[in-house]
Amino acid sequence: MKKLIVFDLDGTLAESKSPLDAEMAGILHDLLGIVKVAVISGGDWPQFEKQLLFNLPHDECLANLSLLPTCGTKFFEYKSDWKKLYSEDFTADEKAKIICSLKKAVAEAGFKAEKVWGEAIEDRGSQITFSALGQQAPLKEKEKWDPDYAKRKQIKAILDPLIPGFSVRMGGATSIDVTKPGIDKAYGIRKLRALLGIPLKEMIFIGDALFPGGNDYPAEEAGVVSIPVRGPNETKPVTKAIIACLESNS
Ligand SMILES: [Mg+2]
């Protein structure tokens, strides 16, 4: 009997960078009424608020929901309001070293942008994210900047030896993420096992990037039964089927 249903957020529960639609909110609310649910994303807490919580009915069912921003380096639970259980942040020294090295690598590679929209470097506590054109850059500009990853590969090649104790990954259209090594969705899954006391074989994972190299793939590799979806419109019937099965068992 499955005891925990785990979802990716972006591209799985909601369209990219958009909030949950009303139908998905209703289905998720039904699911929360009968089983524990968790959401793991590489994004930070504000993205959870905007994409997930904003449209979800605010009631006691939320006690069944665990939220794991930045792949589980942060963990939020609901106790009449959202409470952060922990956040595995970098130390001030680590942050300073990463930020200084990022700036150096970008300058040395020759890709410092002339025009940026908002801050280029974002401190997410347990993750430092570099967005080459700034966080508020228009999508059109972002898509043009590095479609083949050539610029970021050069920056990464300079950056890697400057910060050997950290993991440097390319994501989104213009960004580079720096975390501690081994932070991926498998990390979040193991956090859920430890904190909720639910074995991997009693979990189901649902995500839109469950292919080798995709950011959901580590969850499957960790040993959780995983269901690939191509977007929220496939997540809906899958979730309804899970609800039907769990209800018939209860
Ligand atoms: Mg996704």
XYZ file of C-alpha atoms and ligand atoms in Angstrom:
251
model
C 0.000 0.000 0.000
C 1.444 3.347 -1.040
C 1.664 5.911 1.757
C 3.315 8.908 0.071
C 2.753 10.451 -3.365
C 5.631 12.730 -4.425
C 5.342 15.279 -7.243
C 7.720 17.489 -9.140
C 6.308 21.049 -9.369
C 7.279 22.876 -12.569
C 5.934 21.133 -15.687
C 4.219 18.439 -13.585
C 1.669 20.037 -11.227
C 1.766 23.415 -12.968
C 2.846 24.743 -16.342
C 6.337 26.246 -16.319
C 6.530 29.293 -14.023
C 2.693 29.378 -13.756
C 0.320 28.687 -10.862
C -1.668 25.479 -10.449
C -4.959 25.563 -12.373
C -8.293 25.155 -10.566
C -8.846 21.553 -11.683
C -5.396 20.472 -10.463
C -5.975 22.286 -7.163
C -9.196 20.301 -6.687
C -7.571 16.949 -7.530
C -4.624 17.642 -5.230
C -7.005 18.618 -2.439
C -8.886 15.311 -2.873
C -5.576 13.415 -2.753
C -4.488 15.253 0.421
C -7.726 14.080 2.044
C -6.628 10.429 1.847
C -2.808 10.183 1.726
C 0.432 12.042 2.443
C 1.770 14.133 -0.425
C 5.147 15.819 -1.002
C 6.415 18.228 -3.645
C 10.138 18.418 -4.490
C 11.493 21.160 -6.745
C 14.843 22.703 -7.547
C 13.111 26.073 -7.076
C 13.054 28.040 -3.858
C 10.184 28.685 -1.401
C 8.744 31.766 -3.192
C 8.171 29.565 -6.230
C 6.144 27.131 -4.085
C 4.025 29.986 -2.761
C 3.390 31.387 -6.223
C 2.953 28.165 -8.207
C 1.441 25.779 -5.642
C 0.028 27.330 -2.464
C -1.650 30.379 -3.957
C -4.412 28.290 -5.572
C -4.594 25.385 -3.126
C -7.530 25.403 -0.640
C -6.199 26.536 2.729
C -7.535 23.967 5.228
C -6.503 21.143 7.577
C -5.719 18.825 4.621
C -2.448 20.748 4.279
C -1.164 18.851 7.333
C -0.670 15.937 4.895
C 1.581 18.015 2.609
C 5.402 18.273 2.849
C 7.242 20.830 0.719
C 10.904 20.456 -0.256
C 12.340 23.527 -2.000
C 15.827 23.393 -3.555
C 15.634 19.569 -3.757
C 15.152 19.051 -0.032
C 17.886 21.271 1.373
C 14.844 23.024 2.870
C 11.778 21.280 4.319
C 8.435 22.894 5.157
C 5.532 21.334 7.041
C 2.090 22.660 7.895
C 1.180 23.264 11.539
C -1.721 25.752 11.263
C 0.713 27.677 9.061
C 3.801 26.814 6.995
C 6.842 26.200 9.201
C 10.388 25.643 8.007
C 11.710 22.490 9.655
C 15.295 23.142 8.536
C 17.377 24.869 5.878
C 20.868 23.612 5.097
C 22.330 26.958 4.118
C 25.869 27.737 3.022
C 28.036 29.511 5.591
C 28.901 33.192 4.970
C 32.430 32.148 3.933
C 31.144 29.556 1.466
C 28.747 32.096 -0.058
C 31.471 34.720 -0.414
C 33.798 32.236 -2.090
C 31.128 30.999 -4.532
C 29.955 34.510 -5.478
C 33.487 35.829 -5.945
C 34.451 32.763 -8.049
C 31.308 33.074 -10.191
C 32.067 36.720 -10.989
C 35.664 35.846 -11.792
C 34.692 32.937 -14.087
C 32.100 35.001 -15.990
C 34.557 37.877 -16.506
C 37.382 35.545 -17.531
C 35.164 33.732 -20.054
C 34.232 37.135 -21.476
C 30.462 36.745 -21.038
C 29.631 39.540 -18.637
C 26.358 40.930 -20.070
C 26.201 44.626 -20.937
C 22.540 44.875 -19.999
C 20.966 42.926 -17.138
C 17.382 42.852 -15.847
C 17.528 42.615 -12.046
C 20.214 40.899 -10.008
C 22.442 38.382 -11.821
C 23.397 36.474 -8.670
C 20.685 35.119 -6.364
C 21.368 33.717 -2.900
C 18.842 30.940 -2.217
C 20.445 29.968 1.091
C 21.495 26.476 0.088
C 21.992 27.330 -3.591
C 23.612 30.254 -5.388
C 22.109 30.857 -8.823
C 23.748 32.928 -11.547
C 21.364 34.250 -14.217
C 23.494 35.729 -16.992
C 20.988 38.434 -18.002
C 19.474 38.993 -14.555
C 16.488 37.289 -12.938
C 13.883 39.527 -14.594
C 15.260 39.255 -18.122
C 12.595 38.827 -20.827
C 12.225 35.222 -22.006
C 12.996 36.252 -25.605
C 16.384 37.664 -24.592
C 17.131 34.648 -22.411
C 16.376 32.177 -25.205
C 18.844 33.910 -27.509
C 21.706 34.061 -25.059
C 23.001 30.487 -24.817
C 20.677 28.007 -26.573
C 23.467 25.440 -27.065
C 24.993 25.843 -23.562
C 28.297 26.857 -25.209
C 28.766 29.966 -23.043
C 27.848 28.234 -19.812
C 30.118 25.298 -20.569
C 33.032 27.734 -20.837
C 32.080 29.477 -17.595
C 31.684 26.099 -15.846
C 35.118 24.960 -17.078
C 36.709 27.985 -15.387
C 34.481 27.827 -12.312
C 34.825 24.109 -11.460
C 38.501 24.260 -10.386
C 37.899 27.496 -8.434
C 35.314 25.816 -6.158
C 36.220 22.109 -6.103
C 34.070 21.294 -3.064
C 30.831 22.328 -4.801
C 28.621 21.117 -7.617
C 28.133 23.415 -10.640
C 25.139 22.694 -12.894
C 23.558 24.412 -15.870
C 19.798 24.941 -15.729
C 17.011 27.012 -17.258
C 17.914 29.201 -20.252
C 20.750 31.307 -18.839
C 21.525 29.996 -15.380
C 24.217 28.197 -13.480
C 23.408 26.684 -10.069
C 25.995 26.057 -7.380
C 25.102 23.664 -4.542
C 26.839 21.235 -2.251
C 27.580 17.982 -4.132
C 24.880 15.331 -4.296
C 21.885 17.663 -4.062
C 19.228 16.315 -6.443
C 15.738 14.813 -6.169
C 17.157 11.572 -4.734
C 18.442 13.718 -1.864
C 14.909 15.027 -1.300
C 13.468 11.500 -1.455
C 15.903 10.316 1.246
C 14.930 13.332 3.394
C 11.283 12.288 3.115
C 12.130 8.713 4.110
C 14.075 9.956 7.141
C 11.626 12.635 8.321
C 8.303 10.921 7.566
C 9.562 7.389 8.297
C 8.073 6.059 5.048
C 10.107 3.424 3.131
C 10.910 4.073 -0.557
C 8.731 1.137 -1.644
C 5.679 2.871 -0.174
C 6.219 5.999 -2.298
C 5.214 6.934 -5.852
C 7.017 9.728 -7.719
C 5.431 11.671 -10.599
C 7.487 14.009 -12.774
C 7.970 15.435 -16.268
C 11.736 14.881 -16.486
C 12.064 11.154 -15.699
C 14.547 10.419 -18.469
C 18.321 9.950 -18.092
C 19.775 13.431 -17.539
C 16.384 14.871 -16.516
C 16.146 16.503 -13.108
C 13.500 13.985 -11.905
C 15.545 10.943 -12.923
C 17.489 10.710 -9.614
C 14.185 9.977 -7.815
C 13.644 6.895 -9.972
C 17.292 5.881 -9.622
C 16.873 6.076 -5.847
C 14.398 3.216 -6.203
C 10.974 4.873 -6.093
C 8.232 3.663 -8.453
C 8.040 6.567 -10.890
C 5.395 7.678 -13.368
C 6.519 9.942 -16.215
C 4.095 12.625 -17.393
C 4.383 15.174 -20.185
C 2.688 17.971 -18.259
C -0.159 18.837 -15.879
C -2.753 17.467 -18.306
C -1.266 13.996 -17.888
C -0.655 14.436 -14.153
C -4.407 14.923 -13.619
C -5.651 11.496 -14.834
C -2.673 9.761 -13.189
C -3.530 11.398 -9.862
C -7.239 10.602 -10.236
C -6.315 6.937 -10.824
C -4.189 6.929 -7.666
C -7.085 8.414 -5.685
C -9.454 5.746 -7.045
C -7.030 2.920 -6.107
C -6.326 4.276 -2.620
C -10.040 4.795 -1.935
C -10.916 1.260 -3.003
C -8.300 -0.023 -0.534
C -9.555 1.964 2.431
Mg 9.700 19.536 -13.929
